[in-house]
PDB file of C-alpha atoms in Angstrom:
ATOM      1  CA  MET A   1     -97.773 274.487-140.383  1.00 64.00           C
ATOM      2  CA  LYS A   2     -98.573 270.939-141.380  1.00 76.00           C
ATOM      3  CA  LYS A   3     -97.017 269.544-144.535  1.00 79.00           C
ATOM      4  CA  VAL A   4     -99.566 268.094-146.982  1.00 73.00           C
ATOM      5  CA  SER A   5     -98.575 264.753-148.449  1.00 82.00           C
ATOM      6  CA  LEU A   6     -98.257 264.112-152.160  1.00 80.00           C
ATOM      7  CA  ASP A   7    -101.162 261.624-151.989  1.00 82.00           C
ATOM      8  CA  VAL A   8    -103.532 264.348-150.771  1.00 78.00           C
ATOM      9  CA  TRP A   9    -102.490 266.648-153.629  1.00 81.00           C
ATOM     10  CA  ILE A  10    -103.009 263.851-156.154  1.00 84.00           C
ATOM     11  CA  GLN A  11    -106.461 263.095-154.712  1.00 84.00           C
ATOM     12  CA  LEU A  12    -107.385 266.789-154.799  1.00 80.00           C
ATOM     13  CA  LEU A  13    -106.217 267.089-158.393  1.00 82.00           C
ATOM     14  CA  GLY A  14    -108.221 263.977-159.271  1.00 81.00           C
ATOM     15  CA  MET A  15    -111.388 265.374-157.673  1.00 84.00           C
ATOM     16  CA  ILE A  16    -110.955 268.694-159.474  1.00 85.00           C
ATOM     17  CA  SER A  17    -110.496 266.816-162.765  1.00 82.00           C
ATOM     18  CA  VAL A  18    -113.665 264.789-162.192  1.00 81.00           C
ATOM     19  CA  LEU A  19    -115.606 267.944-161.312  1.00 83.00           C
ATOM     20  CA  ALA A  20    -114.313 269.752-164.414  1.00 79.00           C
ATOM     21  CA  GLY A  21    -115.260 266.734-166.530  1.00 80.00           C
ATOM     22  CA  LEU A  22    -118.796 266.739-165.124  1.00 78.00           C
ATOM     23  CA  ILE A  23    -119.172 270.453-165.829  1.00 81.00           C
ATOM     24  CA  PHE A  24    -117.946 269.914-169.382  1.00 77.00           C
ATOM     25  CA  VAL A  25    -120.378 267.017-169.925  1.00 78.00           C
ATOM     26  CA  GLY A  26    -123.224 269.151-168.565  1.00 77.00           C
ATOM     27  CA  LEU A  27    -122.394 271.971-170.961  1.00 75.00           C
ATOM     28  CA  GLU A  28    -122.185 269.532-173.874  1.00 81.00           C
ATOM     29  CA  LEU A  29    -125.598 268.081-172.986  1.00 75.00           C
ATOM     30  CA  GLN A  30    -127.089 271.561-172.803  1.00 77.00           C
ATOM     31  CA  GLN A  31    -125.663 272.431-176.223  1.00 76.00           C
ATOM     32  CA  SER A  32    -126.865 269.127-177.695  1.00 78.00           C
ATOM     33  CA  GLN A  33    -130.368 269.800-176.402  1.00 77.00           C
ATOM     34  CA  ARG A  34    -130.351 273.309-177.877  1.00 75.00           C
ATOM     35  CA  ILE A  35    -129.249 271.927-181.255  1.00 77.00           C
ATOM     36  CA  ALA A  36    -131.912 269.196-181.128  1.00 77.00           C
ATOM     37  CA  VAL A  37    -134.683 271.698-180.368  1.00 72.00           C
ATOM     38  CA  ALA A  38    -133.443 273.961-183.171  1.00 72.00           C
ATOM     39  CA  ALA A  39    -133.487 270.973-185.531  1.00 77.00           C
ATOM     40  CA  GLN A  40    -137.101 270.272-184.539  1.00 78.00           C
ATOM     41  CA  GLN A  41    -137.993 273.894-185.288  1.00 77.00           C
ATOM     42  CA  GLN A  42    -136.302 273.630-188.667  1.00 77.00           C
ATOM     43  CA  ASP A  43    -138.128 270.366-189.420  1.00 80.00           C
ATOM     44  CA  ARG A  44    -141.479 272.007-188.658  1.00 80.00           C
ATOM     45  CA  ALA A  45    -140.636 274.862-191.023  1.00 76.00           C
ATOM     46  CA  ALA A  46    -139.652 272.343-193.710  1.00 81.00           C
ATOM     47  CA  ILE A  47    -142.929 270.456-193.310  1.00 82.00           C
ATOM     48  CA  THR A  48    -144.891 273.672-193.664  1.00 83.00           C
ATOM     49  CA  ASN A  49    -142.899 274.563-196.766  1.00 81.00           C
ATOM     50  CA  ASP A  50    -143.815 271.162-198.185  1.00 84.00           C
ATOM     51  CA  ILE A  51    -147.473 271.966-197.536  1.00 83.00           C
ATOM     52  CA  ILE A  52    -147.138 275.303-199.334  1.00 86.00           C
ATOM     53  CA  ASN A  53    -145.396 273.513-202.207  1.00 83.00           C
ATOM     54  CA  ALA A  54    -148.461 271.288-202.518  1.00 86.00           C
ATOM     55  CA  PHE A  55    -150.558 274.450-202.879  1.00 85.00           C
ATOM     56  CA  TYR A  56    -148.144 275.635-205.594  1.00 84.00           C
ATOM     57  CA  GLU A  57    -148.583 272.427-207.548  1.00 87.00           C
ATOM     58  CA  VAL A  58    -152.338 272.826-207.812  1.00 89.00           C
ATOM     59  CA  ASP A  59    -152.241 276.603-208.316  1.00 91.00           C
ATOM     60  CA  VAL A  60    -153.978 277.385-205.007  1.00 91.00           C
ATOM     61  CA  ASP A  61    -153.302 280.460-202.868  1.00 91.00           C
ATOM     62  CA  PHE A  62    -152.216 279.445-199.365  1.00 89.00           C
ATOM     63  CA  GLN A  63    -153.339 282.725-197.768  1.00 90.00           C
ATOM     64  CA  TYR A  64    -156.881 282.693-199.095  1.00 91.00           C
ATOM     65  CA  THR A  65    -157.367 278.976-198.582  1.00 90.00           C
ATOM     66  CA  TYR A  66    -155.718 278.391-195.218  1.00 86.00           C
ATOM     67  CA  PHE A  67    -155.919 281.689-193.355  1.00 86.00           C
ATOM     68  CA  GLU A  68    -158.989 283.346-194.814  1.00 86.00           C
ATOM     69  CA  ARG A  69    -160.985 280.256-195.893  1.00 90.00           C
ATOM     70  CA  ASP A  70    -162.011 282.129-199.026  1.00 88.00           C
ATOM     71  CA  PHE A  71    -162.299 279.806-201.998  1.00 88.00           C
ATOM     72  CA  SER A  72    -163.706 282.314-204.483  1.00 88.00           C
ATOM     73  CA  TYR A  73    -160.604 284.448-205.060  1.00 88.00           C
ATOM     74  CA  GLU A  74    -159.396 285.365-208.520  1.00 92.00           C
ATOM     75  CA  LEU A  75    -155.631 285.536-208.842  1.00 94.00           C
ATOM     76  CA  SER A  76    -153.258 284.767-211.678  1.00 94.00           C
ATOM     77  CA  THR A  77    -150.789 281.903-211.414  1.00 93.00           C
ATOM     78  CA  GLU A  78    -148.013 284.455-210.932  1.00 95.00           C
ATOM     79  CA  GLU A  79    -149.869 286.216-208.105  1.00 95.00           C
ATOM     80  CA  ILE A  80    -150.467 282.900-206.361  1.00 94.00           C
ATOM     81  CA  ALA A  81    -146.793 281.977-206.711  1.00 94.00           C
ATOM     82  CA  TYR A  82    -145.743 285.371-205.328  1.00 96.00           C
ATOM     83  CA  ARG A  83    -148.085 285.189-202.347  1.00 96.00           C
ATOM     84  CA  ASN A  84    -147.124 281.595-201.553  1.00 95.00           C
ATOM     85  CA  ALA A  85    -143.431 282.575-201.787  1.00 95.00           C
ATOM     86  CA  ILE A  86    -144.061 285.332-199.232  1.00 96.00           C
ATOM     87  CA  HIS A  87    -145.505 282.742-196.848  1.00 94.00           C
ATOM     88  CA  LYS A  88    -142.463 280.542-197.360  1.00 94.00           C
ATOM     89  CA  ALA A  89    -140.186 283.518-196.695  1.00 96.00           C
ATOM     90  CA  TRP A  90    -141.959 284.261-193.405  1.00 96.00           C
ATOM     91  CA  PHE A  91    -141.536 280.627-192.311  1.00 92.00           C
ATOM     92  CA  LEU A  92    -137.860 280.799-193.264  1.00 93.00           C
ATOM     93  CA  TYR A  93    -137.253 284.062-191.406  1.00 96.00           C
ATOM     94  CA  GLU A  94    -139.109 282.866-188.330  1.00 94.00           C
ATOM     95  CA  ASN A  95    -136.876 279.792-188.275  1.00 91.00           C
ATOM     96  CA  ASP A  96    -133.785 281.948-188.850  1.00 94.00           C
ATOM     97  CA  PHE A  97    -134.767 284.086-185.872  1.00 95.00           C
ATOM     98  CA  TYR A  98    -135.033 280.982-183.708  1.00 92.00           C
ATOM     99  CA  GLN A  99    -131.649 279.696-184.906  1.00 90.00           C
ATOM    100  CA  TYR A 100    -130.079 283.088-184.181  1.00 95.00           C
ATOM    101  CA  GLY A 101    -131.648 283.215-180.732  1.00 92.00           C
ATOM    102  CA  GLN A 102    -130.129 279.824-179.935  1.00 89.00           C
ATOM    103  CA  GLY A 103    -126.676 281.038-180.926  1.00 89.00           C
ATOM    104  CA  LEU A 104    -126.614 278.907-184.072  1.00 86.00           C
ATOM    105  CA  MET A 105    -126.258 281.810-186.518  1.00 91.00           C
ATOM    106  CA  ASP A 106    -123.532 284.439-186.565  1.00 94.00           C
ATOM    107  CA  GLU A 107    -124.286 288.147-186.288  1.00 95.00           C
ATOM    108  CA  SER A 108    -123.445 289.103-189.876  1.00 96.00           C
ATOM    109  CA  THR A 109    -125.742 286.404-191.271  1.00 96.00           C
ATOM    110  CA  TRP A 110    -128.518 287.551-188.930  1.00 97.00           C
ATOM    111  CA  GLN A 111    -128.089 291.152-190.076  1.00 97.00           C
ATOM    112  CA  ALA A 112    -128.503 289.987-193.680  1.00 97.00           C
ATOM    113  CA  LYS A 113    -131.648 288.099-192.654  1.00 96.00           C
ATOM    114  CA  LEU A 114    -132.986 291.256-190.986  1.00 97.00           C
ATOM    115  CA  ASN A 115    -132.560 293.080-194.286  1.00 97.00           C
ATOM    116  CA  GLY A 116    -134.649 290.390-195.969  1.00 97.00           C
ATOM    117  CA  ILE A 117    -137.296 290.599-193.252  1.00 98.00           C
ATOM    118  CA  GLN A 118    -137.482 294.358-193.674  1.00 98.00           C
ATOM    119  CA  GLN A 119    -137.821 293.966-197.421  1.00 97.00           C
ATOM    120  CA  ILE A 120    -140.795 291.587-197.352  1.00 97.00           C
ATOM    121  CA  TYR A 121    -142.372 293.422-194.411  1.00 98.00           C
ATOM    122  CA  ASN A 122    -142.485 296.486-196.645  1.00 98.00           C
ATOM    123  CA  TYR A 123    -144.144 294.739-199.577  1.00 98.00           C
ATOM    124  CA  CYS A 124    -147.369 296.585-198.888  1.00 97.00           C
ATOM    125  CA  ASP A 125    -149.409 294.552-201.372  1.00 97.00           C
ATOM    126  CA  VAL A 126    -148.909 291.450-199.201  1.00 97.00           C
ATOM    127  CA  ARG A 127    -148.791 293.044-195.740  1.00 97.00           C
ATOM    128  CA  ASN A 128    -152.040 291.211-194.996  1.00 95.00           C
ATOM    129  CA  ILE A 129    -150.023 287.981-195.073  1.00 96.00           C
ATOM    130  CA  TYR A 130    -147.771 289.227-192.272  1.00 97.00           C
ATOM    131  CA  ASN A 131    -150.779 290.561-190.361  1.00 96.00           C
ATOM    132  CA  SER A 132    -152.568 287.218-190.467  1.00 94.00           C
ATOM    133  CA  ARG A 133    -149.387 285.341-189.546  1.00 92.00           C
ATOM    134  CA  ALA A 134    -148.275 287.717-186.766  1.00 95.00           C
ATOM    135  CA  GLN A 135    -150.587 286.148-184.205  1.00 92.00           C
ATOM    136  CA  ILE A 136    -148.788 282.802-184.535  1.00 91.00           C
ATOM    137  CA  PHE A 137    -145.246 284.207-184.449  1.00 93.00           C
ATOM    138  CA  SER A 138    -143.442 284.356-181.132  1.00 93.00           C
ATOM    139  CA  LEU A 139    -143.726 287.662-179.322  1.00 96.00           C
ATOM    140  CA  GLU A 140    -139.971 288.144-179.635  1.00 96.00           C
ATOM    141  CA  PHE A 141    -140.068 287.726-183.426  1.00 97.00           C
ATOM    142  CA  ARG A 142    -143.060 290.075-183.730  1.00 97.00           C
ATOM    143  CA  ASN A 143    -141.187 292.669-181.683  1.00 98.00           C
ATOM    144  CA  ILE A 144    -138.236 292.452-184.076  1.00 97.00           C
ATOM    145  CA  VAL A 145    -140.486 292.852-187.128  1.00 98.00           C
ATOM    146  CA  ASN A 146    -142.524 295.653-185.571  1.00 96.00           C
ATOM    147  CA  SER A 147    -139.341 297.556-184.704  1.00 97.00           C
ATOM    148  CA  LEU A 148    -138.443 297.830-188.402  1.00 96.00           C
ATOM    149  CA  PRO A 149    -139.252 300.928-190.459  1.00 95.00           C
ATOM    150  CA  ASP A 150    -142.793 300.614-191.845  1.00 96.00           C
ATOM    151  CA  ASN A 151    -143.143 301.969-195.372  1.00 95.00           C
ATOM    152  CA  CYS A 152    -146.777 300.856-195.587  1.00 94.00           C
ATOM    153  CA  LEU A 153    -148.184 303.384-193.112  1.00 86.00           C
ATOM    154  CA  ASN A 154    -148.679 306.073-195.752  1.00 68.00           C
TER     155      ASN A 154
END
């Protein structure tokens, strides 16, 4: 058997170190990209919340105005605030789902979010808000929501 010189072992160790470094850099880049995309998703949710806040300020119902294009509704200020808050909650939970899916939220926090989703999903008086929004949610998020117990079927 041939004896391998110390120089060969040092070169091999150096190559393995370089390869490990490249793998590490690749993983870091992948994680950075995932965080950047999640930040973009969160920014879009924040912009939409700002839009809903503008509706709040002028006492306008987001659902009737934006989704239904009905400008002749009659709701109290409190009803408008409630309905607009439900829209904001759906934007928040959709973003939370995305963050969780990217591994940026721990399991116990996600379970708490699921409880909140189930709660507003079962506010039967505003189920129409979910129904009109469902078509623009991701299929994965809709599947999560639709797997929850539905107290509004009765």
